[in-house]
Coordinates of C-alpha atoms and ligand atoms in Angstrom, one line a residue:
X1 CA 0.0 0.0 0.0
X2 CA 3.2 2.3 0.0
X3 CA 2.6 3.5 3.3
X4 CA 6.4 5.2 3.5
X5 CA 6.5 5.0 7.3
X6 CA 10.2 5.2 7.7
X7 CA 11.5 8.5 8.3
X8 CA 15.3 9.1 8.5
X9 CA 16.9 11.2 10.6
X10 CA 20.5 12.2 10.4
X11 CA 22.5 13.1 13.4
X12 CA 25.2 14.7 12.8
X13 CA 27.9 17.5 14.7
X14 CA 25.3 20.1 13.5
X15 CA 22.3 19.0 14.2
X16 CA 19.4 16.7 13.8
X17 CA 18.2 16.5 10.5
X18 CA 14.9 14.9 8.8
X19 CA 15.4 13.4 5.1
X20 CA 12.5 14.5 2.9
X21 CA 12.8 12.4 0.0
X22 CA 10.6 14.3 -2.1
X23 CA 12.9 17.7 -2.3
X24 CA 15.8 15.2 -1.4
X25 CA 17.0 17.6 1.1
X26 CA 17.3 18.0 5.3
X27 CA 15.1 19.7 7.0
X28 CA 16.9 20.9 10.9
X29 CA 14.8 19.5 13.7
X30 CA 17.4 19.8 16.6
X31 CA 20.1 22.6 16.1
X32 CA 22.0 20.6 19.2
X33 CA 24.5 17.6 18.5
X34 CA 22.5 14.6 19.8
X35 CA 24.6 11.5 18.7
X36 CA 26.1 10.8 21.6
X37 CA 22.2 9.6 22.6
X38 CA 21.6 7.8 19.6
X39 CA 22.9 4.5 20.7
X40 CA 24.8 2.8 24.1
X41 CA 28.4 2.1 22.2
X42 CA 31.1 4.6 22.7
X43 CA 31.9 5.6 18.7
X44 CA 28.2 6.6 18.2
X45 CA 29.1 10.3 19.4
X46 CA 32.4 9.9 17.3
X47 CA 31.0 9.0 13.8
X48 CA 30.5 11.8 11.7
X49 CA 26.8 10.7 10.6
X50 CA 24.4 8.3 12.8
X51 CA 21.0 7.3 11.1
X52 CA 17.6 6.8 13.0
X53 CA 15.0 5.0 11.2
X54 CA 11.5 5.7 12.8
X55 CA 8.3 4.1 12.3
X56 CA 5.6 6.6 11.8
X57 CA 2.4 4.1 12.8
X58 CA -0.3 6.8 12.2
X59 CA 0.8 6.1 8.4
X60 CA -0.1 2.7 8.8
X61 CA -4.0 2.5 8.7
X62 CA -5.7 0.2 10.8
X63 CA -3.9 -2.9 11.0
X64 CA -2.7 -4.6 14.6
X65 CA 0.3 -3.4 15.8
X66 CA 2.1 -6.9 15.0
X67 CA 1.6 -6.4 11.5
X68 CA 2.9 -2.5 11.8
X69 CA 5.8 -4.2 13.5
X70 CA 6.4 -6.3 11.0
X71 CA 6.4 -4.2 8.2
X72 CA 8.3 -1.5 9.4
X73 CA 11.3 -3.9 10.6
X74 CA 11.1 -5.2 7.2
X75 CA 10.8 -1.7 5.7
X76 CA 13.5 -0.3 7.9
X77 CA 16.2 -3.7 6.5
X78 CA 15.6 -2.6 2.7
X79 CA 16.7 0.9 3.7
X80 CA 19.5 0.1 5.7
X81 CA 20.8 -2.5 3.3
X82 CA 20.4 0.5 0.5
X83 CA 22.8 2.2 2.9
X84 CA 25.0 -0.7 3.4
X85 CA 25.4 -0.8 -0.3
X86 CA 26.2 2.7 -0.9
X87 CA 28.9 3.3 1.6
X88 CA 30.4 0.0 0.1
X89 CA 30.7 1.8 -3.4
X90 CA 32.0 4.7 -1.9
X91 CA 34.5 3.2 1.1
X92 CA 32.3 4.5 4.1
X93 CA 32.4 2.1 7.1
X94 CA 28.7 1.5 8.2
X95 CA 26.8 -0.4 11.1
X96 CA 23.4 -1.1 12.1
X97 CA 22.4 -0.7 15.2
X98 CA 19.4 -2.0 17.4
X99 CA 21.3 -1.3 20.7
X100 CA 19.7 1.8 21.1
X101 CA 17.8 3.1 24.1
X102 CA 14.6 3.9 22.1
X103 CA 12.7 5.9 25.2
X104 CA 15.5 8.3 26.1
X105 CA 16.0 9.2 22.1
X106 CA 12.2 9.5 21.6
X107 CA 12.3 12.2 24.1
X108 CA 15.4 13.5 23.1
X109 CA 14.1 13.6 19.2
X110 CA 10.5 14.9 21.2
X111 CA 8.7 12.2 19.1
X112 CA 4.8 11.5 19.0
X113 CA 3.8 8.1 20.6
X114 CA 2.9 7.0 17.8
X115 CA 6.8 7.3 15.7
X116 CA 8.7 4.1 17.1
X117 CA 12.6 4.4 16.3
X118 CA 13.0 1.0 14.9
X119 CA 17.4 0.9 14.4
X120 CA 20.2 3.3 14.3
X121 CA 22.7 2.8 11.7
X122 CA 26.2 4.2 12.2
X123 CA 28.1 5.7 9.3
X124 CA 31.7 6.7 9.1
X125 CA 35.2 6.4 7.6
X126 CA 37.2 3.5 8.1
X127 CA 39.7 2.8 10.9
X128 CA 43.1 3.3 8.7
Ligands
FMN201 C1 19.2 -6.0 13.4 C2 20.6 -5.8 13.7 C3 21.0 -5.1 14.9 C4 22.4 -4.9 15.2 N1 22.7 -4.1 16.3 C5 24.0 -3.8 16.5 C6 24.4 -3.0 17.5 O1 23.6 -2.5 18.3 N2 25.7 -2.7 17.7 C7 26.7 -3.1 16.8 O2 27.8 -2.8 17.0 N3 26.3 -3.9 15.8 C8 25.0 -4.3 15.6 N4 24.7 -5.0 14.5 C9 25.7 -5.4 13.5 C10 26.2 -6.8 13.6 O3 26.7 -7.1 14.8 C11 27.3 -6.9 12.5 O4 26.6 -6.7 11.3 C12 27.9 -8.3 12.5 O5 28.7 -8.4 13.7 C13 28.7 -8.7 11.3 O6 29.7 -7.7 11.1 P1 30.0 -7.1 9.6 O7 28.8 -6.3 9.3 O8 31.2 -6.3 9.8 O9 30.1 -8.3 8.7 C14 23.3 -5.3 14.3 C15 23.0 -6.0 13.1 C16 21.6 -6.3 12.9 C17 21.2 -7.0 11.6

């Protein structure tokens, strides 16, 4: 049904950041530099870029929440493989990341109840 639930945000030393895919651009949500909270591993505040895919479920319709679970784990693996693929191409390190503590970065992101950060994804330049 193309419900394009997943939002991106970027993280970065300047900011938070929502990808809108349509202008293909980032719009500023957080002016502060909030990596350091995107995740529980030490690099996370490090990396110059960290990813937070979030499950917008009032995009959904009316289906259980297993099925909204479902689909937006799946949703969110296509996007971080894309990811995967194109720092490959252009030797960027990358990892996903579901060690994230998702209720302290909802409220540091200020998200609705209804957007459920589904994985992080770190991405970086290789260790020389
Ligand atoms: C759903 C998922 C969650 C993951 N969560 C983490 C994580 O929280 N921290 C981390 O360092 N790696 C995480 N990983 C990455 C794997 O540990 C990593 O891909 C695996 O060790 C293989 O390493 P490689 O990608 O370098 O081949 C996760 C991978 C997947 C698929």
């Amino acid at each position: 049904m193309n419900r394009q639930e997943i939002d991106i945000y970027v993280a970065s030393a300047d900011g938070l950041f929502r990808y809108e895919a349509k202008g293909h651009s980032l719009q500023l949500v957080l002016t502060n530099d909030v990596r350091a909270t995107t995740g529980i591993q030490p690099f996370v505040k490090d990396a110059p870029v960290e990813l937070v895919y979030v499950a917008d479920y009032s995009r959904m319709g009316r289906g259980s929440d297993e099925d909204k679970n479902l689909y937006s784990a799946a949703d969110t693996g296509f996007i971080g493989q894309n990811v995967y693929l194109f720092c490959a191409s252009e030797g960027l390190a990358t990892v996903v990341r579901g060690s994230v503590d998702r209720a302290a970065l909802a409220k540091t992101m200020d998200l609705r109840p209804e957007q459920k950060i589904i994985l992080a994804q770190t991405v970086g330049f290789p260790n020389k």
